[in-house]
C-alpha cells in the first residue's frame, strides 16, 4: 500500500525513514539536517563508522545504507544519495530510480513492514518534482507488486504543492 503524508518525516513511526543524504554522509541541510537533529548522536556515530569507498564517499549516488534511528520514532534510517540535477541528460532519472530500488531492497532484506520516503533530490539537488514523483511512484509500485516487504510505503511531502503533484499522479 502507498500512502501520502504532508508533513515532517522525522515524526513518522514507520520501521524506517529514508534520508536524502550526500555522499559524505555526515549530515547537511534540508531533510538530512532535520533527521540528524531528531535522531541525535547515535546516527552520526553510525555514519562515521561506515567505510569510505573512496575519499569522502561513504555512499555513492543511487546506493543506500542501513543505519540506526537513534532518538527517532523510526527504528532505522536508510540513507541514500540522490543525483544532482544537471538538466536531465546525465543519467539523473536512472540514478534516482536506483535510490528507490536500493532503499526498498534493504527494507526487504531486513523484513521491514513500513518505510517512509522524502522526495529525494527535489530540494537542494534541484530535480523537478513531477519528474521525480513519477520515478518514485513507478519504482515503489513495482516493488510492492513483487515483494512481501515492506507492505506499507509512505511518501512524505513537505509542502502542499508537492503533495498535490504526488496525489495527481497516484490518481491517474
Ligand atoms: N520532512 C520531509 N521532507 C522534507 C523535510 C522534512 N523534515 N525537510 C525537507 N524536506 P533536500 P536533496 C523535503 O534538499 O534535494 C542536504 O543538504 C524538501 O522540501 O533535503 O536530495 C543533503 O545533505 C524536498 O522536497 O534533499 C545533501 O547535501 C526534499 O525533502 C542535499 O541536501 C528533498 O530536499 C540533498 O539534496
mmCIF file of N, CA and C in Angstrom, residues 24-154:
data_model
loop_
_atom_site.group_PDB
_atom_site.id
_atom_site.type_symbol
_atom_site.label_atom_id
_atom_site.label_comp_id
_atom_site.label_asym_id
_atom_site.label_seq_id
_atom_site.Cartn_x
_atom_site.Cartn_y
_atom_site.Cartn_z
ATOM 1 N N UNK A 24 29.117 12.082 1.433
ATOM 2 C CA UNK A 24 29.997 12.071 2.616
ATOM 3 C C UNK A 24 29.270 11.476 3.820
ATOM 4 N N UNK A 25 27.969 11.701 3.893
ATOM 5 C CA UNK A 25 27.083 11.089 4.899
ATOM 6 C C UNK A 25 27.328 11.535 6.323
ATOM 7 N N UNK A 26 27.724 12.775 6.505
ATOM 8 C CA UNK A 26 27.895 13.266 7.872
ATOM 9 C C UNK A 26 26.934 14.410 8.174
ATOM 10 N N UNK A 27 25.800 14.434 7.501
ATOM 11 C CA UNK A 27 24.796 15.457 7.764
ATOM 12 C C UNK A 27 24.824 16.553 6.714
ATOM 13 N N UNK A 28 23.864 17.467 6.810
ATOM 14 C CA UNK A 28 23.736 18.547 5.834
ATOM 15 C C UNK A 28 22.514 19.361 6.158
ATOM 16 N N UNK A 29 21.917 19.979 5.129
ATOM 17 C CA UNK A 29 20.705 20.789 5.329
ATOM 18 C C UNK A 29 19.463 19.978 5.023
ATOM 19 N N UNK A 30 18.355 20.676 4.786
ATOM 20 C CA UNK A 30 17.113 20.035 4.348
ATOM 21 C C UNK A 30 16.678 18.892 5.246
ATOM 22 N N UNK A 31 16.188 17.836 4.614
ATOM 23 C CA UNK A 31 15.671 16.700 5.372
ATOM 24 C C UNK A 31 16.816 16.000 6.119
ATOM 25 N N UNK A 32 18.008 16.037 5.563
ATOM 26 C CA UNK A 32 19.195 15.431 6.189
ATOM 27 C C UNK A 32 19.468 16.108 7.545
ATOM 28 N N UNK A 33 19.461 17.425 7.548
ATOM 29 C CA UNK A 33 19.686 18.155 8.803
ATOM 30 C C UNK A 33 18.606 17.846 9.823
ATOM 31 N N UNK A 34 17.363 17.814 9.368
ATOM 32 C CA UNK A 34 16.233 17.555 10.276
ATOM 33 C C UNK A 34 16.348 16.155 10.889
ATOM 34 N N UNK A 35 16.716 15.172 10.069
ATOM 35 C CA UNK A 35 16.821 13.796 10.574
ATOM 36 C C UNK A 35 17.981 13.683 11.571
ATOM 37 N N UNK A 36 19.107 14.282 11.271
ATOM 38 C CA UNK A 36 20.231 14.210 12.222
ATOM 39 C C UNK A 36 19.901 14.922 13.535
ATOM 40 N N UNK A 37 19.235 16.063 13.453
ATOM 41 C CA UNK A 37 18.853 16.763 14.694
ATOM 42 C C UNK A 37 17.933 15.894 15.546
ATOM 43 N N UNK A 38 16.969 15.239 14.899
ATOM 44 C CA UNK A 38 15.990 14.455 15.657
ATOM 45 C C UNK A 38 16.560 13.112 16.124
ATOM 46 N N UNK A 39 17.458 12.534 15.359
ATOM 47 C CA UNK A 39 17.995 11.208 15.712
ATOM 48 C C UNK A 39 19.093 11.297 16.762
ATOM 49 N N UNK A 40 19.901 12.345 16.703
ATOM 50 C CA UNK A 40 20.957 12.530 17.696
ATOM 51 C C UNK A 40 22.251 11.810 17.366
ATOM 52 N N UNK A 41 23.102 11.671 18.369
ATOM 53 C CA UNK A 41 24.492 11.241 18.171
ATOM 54 C C UNK A 41 24.621 9.821 17.634
ATOM 55 N N UNK A 42 23.687 8.947 17.986
ATOM 56 C CA UNK A 42 23.809 7.544 17.563
ATOM 57 C C UNK A 42 23.843 7.429 16.036
ATOM 58 N N UNK A 43 23.049 8.257 15.363
ATOM 59 C CA UNK A 43 23.024 8.215 13.899
ATOM 60 C C UNK A 43 24.352 8.715 13.337
ATOM 61 N N UNK A 44 24.832 9.833 13.849
ATOM 62 C CA UNK A 44 26.083 10.397 13.325
ATOM 63 C C UNK A 44 27.251 9.440 13.548
ATOM 64 N N UNK A 45 27.287 8.814 14.717
ATOM 65 C CA UNK A 45 28.363 7.845 15.002
ATOM 66 C C UNK A 45 28.319 6.676 14.023
ATOM 67 N N UNK A 46 27.126 6.188 13.748
ATOM 68 C CA UNK A 46 26.993 5.066 12.805
ATOM 69 C C UNK A 46 27.407 5.494 11.400
ATOM 70 N N UNK A 47 27.106 6.730 11.034
ATOM 71 C CA UNK A 47 27.526 7.235 9.718
ATOM 72 C C UNK A 47 29.043 7.290 9.640
ATOM 73 N N UNK A 48 29.670 7.837 10.699
ATOM 74 C CA UNK A 48 31.140 7.926 10.730
ATOM 75 C C UNK A 48 31.784 6.556 10.594
ATOM 76 N N UNK A 49 31.127 5.538 11.161
ATOM 77 C CA UNK A 49 31.697 4.183 11.165
ATOM 78 C C UNK A 49 31.575 3.494 9.808
ATOM 79 N N UNK A 50 30.770 4.057 8.889
ATOM 80 C CA UNK A 50 30.650 3.437 7.560
ATOM 81 C C UNK A 50 31.984 3.566 6.829
ATOM 82 N N UNK A 51 32.403 2.518 6.150
ATOM 83 C CA UNK A 51 33.667 2.630 5.410
ATOM 84 C C UNK A 51 33.542 3.600 4.234
ATOM 85 N N UNK A 52 34.626 4.311 3.953
ATOM 86 C CA UNK A 52 34.658 5.167 2.759
ATOM 87 C C UNK A 52 35.003 4.299 1.553
ATOM 88 N N UNK A 53 34.224 4.404 0.492
ATOM 89 C CA UNK A 53 34.520 3.627 -0.717
ATOM 90 C C UNK A 53 35.540 4.367 -1.584
ATOM 91 N N UNK A 54 35.618 5.672 -1.414
ATOM 92 C CA UNK A 54 36.713 6.497 -1.918
ATOM 93 C C UNK A 54 36.760 7.715 -0.998
ATOM 94 N N UNK A 55 37.804 8.530 -1.077
ATOM 95 C CA UNK A 55 37.902 9.617 -0.098
ATOM 96 C C UNK A 55 36.626 10.468 -0.044
ATOM 97 N N UNK A 56 36.090 10.618 1.163
ATOM 98 C CA UNK A 56 34.879 11.415 1.411
ATOM 99 C C UNK A 56 33.612 10.856 0.780
ATOM 100 N N UNK A 57 33.604 9.607 0.364
ATOM 101 C CA UNK A 57 32.389 8.979 -0.179
ATOM 102 C C UNK A 57 32.075 7.719 0.634
ATOM 103 N N UNK A 58 31.039 7.810 1.449
ATOM 104 C CA UNK A 58 30.575 6.625 2.187
ATOM 105 C C UNK A 58 29.439 5.928 1.448
ATOM 106 N N UNK A 59 28.801 6.661 0.557
ATOM 107 C CA UNK A 59 27.694 6.089 -0.224
ATOM 108 C C UNK A 59 27.626 6.807 -1.568
ATOM 109 N N UNK A 60 27.917 6.111 -2.663
ATOM 110 C CA UNK A 60 27.806 6.744 -3.983
ATOM 111 C C UNK A 60 26.338 6.990 -4.355
ATOM 112 N N UNK A 61 26.065 7.922 -5.257
ATOM 113 C CA UNK A 61 24.690 8.164 -5.698
ATOM 114 C C UNK A 61 24.007 6.883 -6.169
ATOM 115 N N UNK A 62 22.758 6.718 -5.773
ATOM 116 C CA UNK A 62 21.979 5.541 -6.175
ATOM 117 C C UNK A 62 22.029 4.393 -5.183
ATOM 118 N N UNK A 63 23.054 4.379 -4.316
ATOM 119 C CA UNK A 63 23.145 3.311 -3.312
ATOM 120 C C UNK A 63 22.470 3.743 -2.004
ATOM 121 N N UNK A 64 22.381 2.815 -1.039
ATOM 122 C CA UNK A 64 21.724 3.110 0.241
ATOM 123 C C UNK A 64 22.447 2.378 1.369
ATOM 124 N N UNK A 65 22.312 2.908 2.579
ATOM 125 C CA UNK A 65 22.944 2.306 3.762
ATOM 126 C C UNK A 65 21.925 2.256 4.906
ATOM 127 N N UNK A 66 21.907 1.122 5.625
ATOM 128 C CA UNK A 66 21.003 0.981 6.778
ATOM 129 C C UNK A 66 21.700 1.487 8.039
ATOM 130 N N UNK A 67 21.007 2.336 8.780
ATOM 131 C CA UNK A 67 21.577 2.982 9.967
ATOM 132 C C UNK A 67 20.558 2.955 11.101
ATOM 133 N N UNK A 68 21.010 3.161 12.340
ATOM 134 C CA UNK A 68 20.060 3.171 13.458
ATOM 135 C C UNK A 68 19.282 4.489 13.527
ATOM 136 N N UNK A 69 18.060 4.409 14.045
ATOM 137 C CA UNK A 69 17.208 5.593 14.142
ATOM 138 C C UNK A 69 17.475 6.468 15.358
ATOM 139 N N UNK A 70 18.308 6.002 16.272
ATOM 140 C CA UNK A 70 18.615 6.825 17.454
ATOM 141 C C UNK A 70 17.350 7.252 18.177
ATOM 142 N N UNK A 71 17.194 8.537 18.408
ATOM 143 C CA UNK A 71 16.042 9.052 19.168
ATOM 144 C C UNK A 71 14.766 9.183 18.345
ATOM 145 N N UNK A 72 14.810 8.789 17.071
ATOM 146 C CA UNK A 72 13.598 8.873 16.238
ATOM 147 C C UNK A 72 12.571 7.833 16.662
ATOM 148 N N UNK A 73 11.314 8.052 16.268
ATOM 149 C CA UNK A 73 10.296 7.001 16.463
ATOM 150 C C UNK A 73 10.598 5.821 15.549
ATOM 151 N N UNK A 74 11.152 6.092 14.379
ATOM 152 C CA UNK A 74 11.537 5.030 13.446
ATOM 153 C C UNK A 74 12.779 4.325 13.974
ATOM 154 N N UNK A 75 12.775 2.988 13.890
ATOM 155 C CA UNK A 75 13.904 2.224 14.420
ATOM 156 C C UNK A 75 15.146 2.360 13.536
ATOM 157 N N UNK A 76 14.930 2.563 12.252
ATOM 158 C CA UNK A 76 16.051 2.642 11.311
ATOM 159 C C UNK A 76 15.968 3.906 10.465
ATOM 160 N N UNK A 77 17.147 4.355 10.062
ATOM 161 C CA UNK A 77 17.254 5.338 8.981
ATOM 162 C C UNK A 77 17.910 4.614 7.814
ATOM 163 N N UNK A 78 17.340 4.758 6.634
ATOM 164 C CA UNK A 78 18.009 4.265 5.435
ATOM 165 C C UNK A 78 18.470 5.494 4.673
ATOM 166 N N UNK A 79 19.785 5.669 4.604
ATOM 167 C CA UNK A 79 20.330 6.847 3.920
ATOM 168 C C UNK A 79 20.627 6.492 2.479
ATOM 169 N N UNK A 80 20.222 7.381 1.586
ATOM 170 C CA UNK A 80 20.547 7.211 0.173
ATOM 171 C C UNK A 80 21.049 8.543 -0.352
ATOM 172 N N UNK A 81 21.703 8.511 -1.497
ATOM 173 C CA UNK A 81 22.247 9.729 -2.095
ATOM 174 C C UNK A 81 21.662 9.872 -3.493
ATOM 175 N N UNK A 82 20.863 10.903 -3.665
ATOM 176 C CA UNK A 82 20.224 11.135 -4.953
ATOM 177 C C UNK A 82 21.166 11.813 -5.926
ATOM 178 N N UNK A 83 20.733 11.913 -7.188
ATOM 179 C CA UNK A 83 21.519 12.627 -8.194
ATOM 180 C C UNK A 83 21.333 14.137 -8.058
ATOM 181 N N UNK A 84 22.396 14.871 -8.372
ATOM 182 C CA UNK A 84 22.272 16.325 -8.540
ATOM 183 C C UNK A 84 21.716 16.562 -9.942
ATOM 184 N N UNK A 85 20.649 17.361 -10.035
ATOM 185 C CA UNK A 85 20.026 17.632 -11.339
ATOM 186 C C UNK A 85 20.963 18.461 -12.205
ATOM 187 N N UNK A 86 21.256 17.947 -13.414
ATOM 188 C CA UNK A 86 22.132 18.687 -14.335
ATOM 189 C C UNK A 86 21.435 18.886 -15.672
ATOM 190 N N UNK A 87 20.105 18.906 -15.656
ATOM 191 C CA UNK A 87 19.369 19.120 -16.893
ATOM 192 C C UNK A 87 18.677 17.868 -17.403
ATOM 193 N N UNK A 88 19.010 16.721 -16.843
ATOM 194 C CA UNK A 88 18.268 15.502 -17.174
ATOM 195 C C UNK A 88 18.961 14.595 -18.164
ATOM 196 N N UNK A 89 20.131 14.994 -18.661
ATOM 197 C CA UNK A 89 20.806 14.185 -19.685
ATOM 198 C C UNK A 89 22.051 13.475 -19.134
ATOM 199 N N UNK A 90 22.217 13.502 -17.834
ATOM 200 C CA UNK A 90 23.410 12.885 -17.228
ATOM 201 C C UNK A 90 23.055 11.654 -16.400
ATOM 202 N N UNK A 91 21.972 10.977 -16.770
ATOM 203 C CA UNK A 91 21.605 9.752 -16.057
ATOM 204 C C UNK A 91 20.864 9.997 -14.759
ATOM 205 N N UNK A 92 20.350 11.220 -14.569
ATOM 206 C CA UNK A 92 19.689 11.541 -13.303
ATOM 207 C C UNK A 92 18.474 10.649 -13.039
ATOM 208 N N UNK A 93 17.684 10.377 -14.098
ATOM 209 C CA UNK A 93 16.473 9.552 -13.901
ATOM 210 C C UNK A 93 16.838 8.171 -13.372
ATOM 211 N N UNK A 94 17.839 7.543 -13.978
ATOM 212 C CA UNK A 94 18.218 6.186 -13.590
ATOM 213 C C UNK A 94 18.823 6.183 -12.184
ATOM 214 N N UNK A 95 19.629 7.180 -11.861
ATOM 215 C CA UNK A 95 20.211 7.221 -10.515
ATOM 216 C C UNK A 95 19.113 7.393 -9.472
ATOM 217 N N UNK A 96 18.129 8.244 -9.770
ATOM 218 C CA UNK A 96 17.036 8.424 -8.805
ATOM 219 C C UNK A 96 16.247 7.118 -8.641
ATOM 220 N N UNK A 97 15.978 6.444 -9.749
ATOM 221 C CA UNK A 97 15.275 5.153 -9.672
ATOM 222 C C UNK A 97 16.076 4.159 -8.829
ATOM 223 N N UNK A 98 17.400 4.158 -9.019
ATOM 224 C CA UNK A 98 18.264 3.269 -8.218
ATOM 225 C C UNK A 98 18.147 3.577 -6.729
ATOM 226 N N UNK A 99 18.024 4.843 -6.367
ATOM 227 C CA UNK A 99 17.870 5.208 -4.944
ATOM 228 C C UNK A 99 16.658 4.497 -4.349
ATOM 229 N N UNK A 100 15.519 4.608 -5.041
ATOM 230 C CA UNK A 100 14.297 3.971 -4.521
ATOM 231 C C UNK A 100 14.471 2.457 -4.469
ATOM 232 N N UNK A 101 15.054 1.880 -5.527
ATOM 233 C CA UNK A 101 15.242 0.425 -5.541
ATOM 234 C C UNK A 101 16.183 -0.021 -4.426
ATOM 235 N N UNK A 102 17.279 0.709 -4.210
ATOM 236 C CA UNK A 102 18.255 0.323 -3.174
ATOM 237 C C UNK A 102 17.621 0.374 -1.790
ATOM 238 N N UNK A 103 16.854 1.419 -1.514
ATOM 239 C CA UNK A 103 16.206 1.545 -0.196
ATOM 240 C C UNK A 103 15.181 0.440 0.011
ATOM 241 N N UNK A 104 14.386 0.179 -1.021
ATOM 242 C CA UNK A 104 13.339 -0.847 -0.895
ATOM 243 C C UNK A 104 13.955 -2.234 -0.766
ATOM 244 N N UNK A 105 15.063 -2.454 -1.435
ATOM 245 C CA UNK A 105 15.745 -3.753 -1.335
ATOM 246 C C UNK A 105 16.295 -3.957 0.078
ATOM 247 N N UNK A 106 16.878 -2.907 0.667
ATOM 248 C CA UNK A 106 17.358 -3.017 2.054
ATOM 249 C C UNK A 106 16.198 -3.309 3.001
ATOM 250 N N UNK A 107 15.088 -2.616 2.804
ATOM 251 C CA UNK A 107 13.915 -2.839 3.654
ATOM 252 C C UNK A 107 13.420 -4.276 3.511
ATOM 253 N N UNK A 108 13.453 -4.789 2.299
ATOM 254 C CA UNK A 108 13.020 -6.169 2.067
ATOM 255 C C UNK A 108 13.974 -7.150 2.754
ATOM 256 N N UNK A 109 15.280 -6.932 2.583
ATOM 257 C CA UNK A 109 16.277 -7.834 3.186
ATOM 258 C C UNK A 109 16.115 -7.903 4.703
ATOM 259 N N UNK A 110 15.742 -6.772 5.305
ATOM 260 C CA UNK A 110 15.608 -6.728 6.767
ATOM 261 C C UNK A 110 14.161 -6.927 7.221
ATOM 262 N N UNK A 111 13.319 -7.296 6.290
ATOM 263 C CA UNK A 111 11.920 -7.622 6.561
ATOM 264 C C UNK A 111 11.206 -6.504 7.312
ATOM 265 N N UNK A 112 11.439 -5.272 6.873
ATOM 266 C CA UNK A 112 10.756 -4.127 7.471
ATOM 267 C C UNK A 112 9.363 -4.016 6.867
ATOM 268 N N UNK A 113 8.377 -3.809 7.719
ATOM 269 C CA UNK A 113 6.979 -3.725 7.249
ATOM 270 C C UNK A 113 6.665 -2.382 6.605
ATOM 271 N N UNK A 114 7.319 -1.322 7.094
ATOM 272 C CA UNK A 114 6.928 0.015 6.626
ATOM 273 C C UNK A 114 8.149 0.918 6.478
ATOM 274 N N UNK A 115 8.077 1.780 5.488
ATOM 275 C CA UNK A 115 9.178 2.698 5.187
ATOM 276 C C UNK A 115 8.584 4.016 4.711
ATOM 277 N N UNK A 116 9.229 5.120 5.070
ATOM 278 C CA UNK A 116 8.773 6.440 4.618
ATOM 279 C C UNK A 116 9.883 7.113 3.817
ATOM 280 N N UNK A 117 9.507 7.668 2.677
ATOM 281 C CA UNK A 117 10.457 8.357 1.793
ATOM 282 C C UNK A 117 10.176 9.851 1.744
ATOM 283 N N UNK A 118 11.207 10.681 1.757
ATOM 284 C CA UNK A 118 11.020 12.075 1.338
ATOM 285 C C UNK A 118 11.124 12.108 -0.192
ATOM 286 N N UNK A 119 10.899 13.267 -0.785
ATOM 287 C CA UNK A 119 11.047 13.411 -2.242
ATOM 288 C C UNK A 119 12.526 13.649 -2.538
ATOM 289 N N UNK A 120 13.259 12.529 -2.664
ATOM 290 C CA UNK A 120 14.719 12.545 -2.824
ATOM 291 C C UNK A 120 15.132 13.433 -4.010
ATOM 292 N N UNK A 121 16.153 14.227 -3.794
ATOM 293 C CA UNK A 121 16.794 15.087 -4.823
ATOM 294 C C UNK A 121 15.977 16.308 -5.236
ATOM 295 N N UNK A 122 14.770 16.487 -4.707
ATOM 296 C CA UNK A 122 13.930 17.584 -5.216
ATOM 297 C C UNK A 122 14.109 18.901 -4.457
ATOM 298 N N UNK A 123 15.037 18.923 -3.488
ATOM 299 C CA UNK A 123 15.315 20.168 -2.765
ATOM 300 C C UNK A 123 16.622 20.762 -3.264
ATOM 301 N N UNK A 124 17.645 20.683 -2.437
ATOM 302 C CA UNK A 124 18.953 21.258 -2.777
ATOM 303 C C UNK A 124 19.503 20.692 -4.085
ATOM 304 N N UNK A 125 19.179 19.459 -4.417
ATOM 305 C CA UNK A 125 19.739 18.837 -5.615
ATOM 306 C C UNK A 125 18.958 19.157 -6.887
ATOM 307 N N UNK A 126 17.803 19.854 -6.763
ATOM 308 C CA UNK A 126 17.174 20.504 -7.910
ATOM 309 C C UNK A 126 16.410 19.648 -8.899
ATOM 310 N N UNK A 127 16.123 18.404 -8.569
ATOM 311 C CA UNK A 127 15.383 17.521 -9.500
ATOM 312 C C UNK A 127 13.936 18.013 -9.586
ATOM 313 N N UNK A 128 13.375 18.195 -10.795
ATOM 314 C CA UNK A 128 11.988 18.676 -10.913
ATOM 315 C C UNK A 128 11.005 17.714 -10.237
ATOM 316 N N UNK A 129 10.072 18.276 -9.478
ATOM 317 C CA UNK A 129 9.223 17.460 -8.608
ATOM 318 C C UNK A 129 8.364 16.473 -9.377
ATOM 319 N N UNK A 130 7.739 16.902 -10.484
ATOM 320 C CA UNK A 130 6.815 15.965 -11.146
ATOM 321 C C UNK A 130 7.582 14.783 -11.755
ATOM 322 N N UNK A 131 8.702 15.087 -12.363
ATOM 323 C CA UNK A 131 9.516 14.018 -12.964
ATOM 324 C C UNK A 131 10.017 13.061 -11.884
ATOM 325 N N UNK A 132 10.420 13.621 -10.737
ATOM 326 C CA UNK A 132 10.894 12.787 -9.630
ATOM 327 C C UNK A 132 9.762 11.942 -9.054
ATOM 328 N N UNK A 133 8.582 12.537 -8.950
ATOM 329 C CA UNK A 133 7.433 11.830 -8.371
ATOM 330 C C UNK A 133 7.041 10.631 -9.240
ATOM 331 N N UNK A 134 7.088 10.820 -10.560
ATOM 332 C CA UNK A 134 6.743 9.698 -11.462
ATOM 333 C C UNK A 134 7.715 8.535 -11.283
ATOM 334 N N UNK A 135 8.990 8.853 -11.149
ATOM 335 C CA UNK A 135 10.009 7.815 -10.961
ATOM 336 C C UNK A 135 9.796 7.128 -9.608
ATOM 337 N N UNK A 136 9.597 7.938 -8.564
ATOM 338 C CA UNK A 136 9.418 7.381 -7.215
ATOM 339 C C UNK A 136 8.221 6.431 -7.191
ATOM 340 N N UNK A 137 7.096 6.893 -7.699
ATOM 341 C CA UNK A 137 5.867 6.086 -7.606
ATOM 342 C C UNK A 137 5.957 4.842 -8.501
ATOM 343 N N UNK A 138 6.622 4.966 -9.641
ATOM 344 C CA UNK A 138 6.806 3.789 -10.514
ATOM 345 C C UNK A 138 7.631 2.721 -9.799
ATOM 346 N N UNK A 139 8.739 3.126 -9.188
ATOM 347 C CA UNK A 139 9.619 2.155 -8.522
ATOM 348 C C UNK A 139 8.950 1.549 -7.283
ATOM 349 N N UNK A 140 8.238 2.367 -6.530
ATOM 350 C CA UNK A 140 7.554 1.865 -5.324
ATOM 351 C C UNK A 140 6.479 0.850 -5.721
ATOM 352 N N UNK A 141 5.700 1.200 -6.739
ATOM 353 C CA UNK A 141 4.649 0.269 -7.180
ATOM 354 C C UNK A 141 5.253 -1.044 -7.667
ATOM 355 N N UNK A 142 6.332 -0.958 -8.424
ATOM 356 C CA UNK A 142 6.956 -2.175 -8.962
ATOM 357 C C UNK A 142 7.438 -3.067 -7.817
ATOM 358 N N UNK A 143 8.000 -2.439 -6.784
ATOM 359 C CA UNK A 143 8.497 -3.235 -5.655
ATOM 360 C C UNK A 143 7.342 -3.876 -4.888
ATOM 361 N N UNK A 144 6.312 -3.089 -4.600
ATOM 362 C CA UNK A 144 5.170 -3.618 -3.837
ATOM 363 C C UNK A 144 4.526 -4.785 -4.570
ATOM 364 N N UNK A 145 4.580 -4.732 -5.890
ATOM 365 C CA UNK A 145 3.961 -5.759 -6.709
ATOM 366 C C UNK A 145 4.699 -7.095 -6.588
ATOM 367 N N UNK A 146 6.025 -7.040 -6.392
ATOM 368 C CA UNK A 146 6.821 -8.274 -6.455
ATOM 369 C C UNK A 146 7.318 -8.763 -5.098
ATOM 370 N N UNK A 147 7.259 -7.926 -4.055
ATOM 371 C CA UNK A 147 7.910 -8.297 -2.791
ATOM 372 C C UNK A 147 6.918 -8.308 -1.630
ATOM 373 N N UNK A 148 7.254 -9.078 -0.584
ATOM 374 C CA UNK A 148 6.399 -9.127 0.614
ATOM 375 C C UNK A 148 6.725 -8.010 1.600
ATOM 376 N N UNK A 149 7.961 -7.520 1.563
ATOM 377 C CA UNK A 149 8.385 -6.440 2.466
ATOM 378 C C UNK A 149 8.989 -5.310 1.659
ATOM 379 N N UNK A 150 8.723 -4.074 2.048
ATOM 380 C CA UNK A 150 7.749 -3.641 3.045
ATOM 381 C C UNK A 150 6.343 -3.718 2.460
ATOM 382 N N UNK A 151 5.332 -3.744 3.346
ATOM 383 C CA UNK A 151 3.952 -3.762 2.850
ATOM 384 C C UNK A 151 3.367 -2.347 2.800
ATOM 385 N N UNK A 152 3.971 -1.420 3.535
ATOM 386 C CA UNK A 152 3.488 -0.029 3.534
ATOM 387 C C UNK A 152 4.625 0.919 3.172
ATOM 388 N N UNK A 153 4.386 1.760 2.170
ATOM 389 C CA UNK A 153 5.343 2.805 1.792
ATOM 390 C C UNK A 153 4.643 4.152 1.916
ATOM 391 N N UNK A 154 5.206 5.019 2.747
ATOM 392 C CA UNK A 154 4.634 6.359 2.933
ATOM 393 C C UNK A 154 5.519 7.365 2.202
#
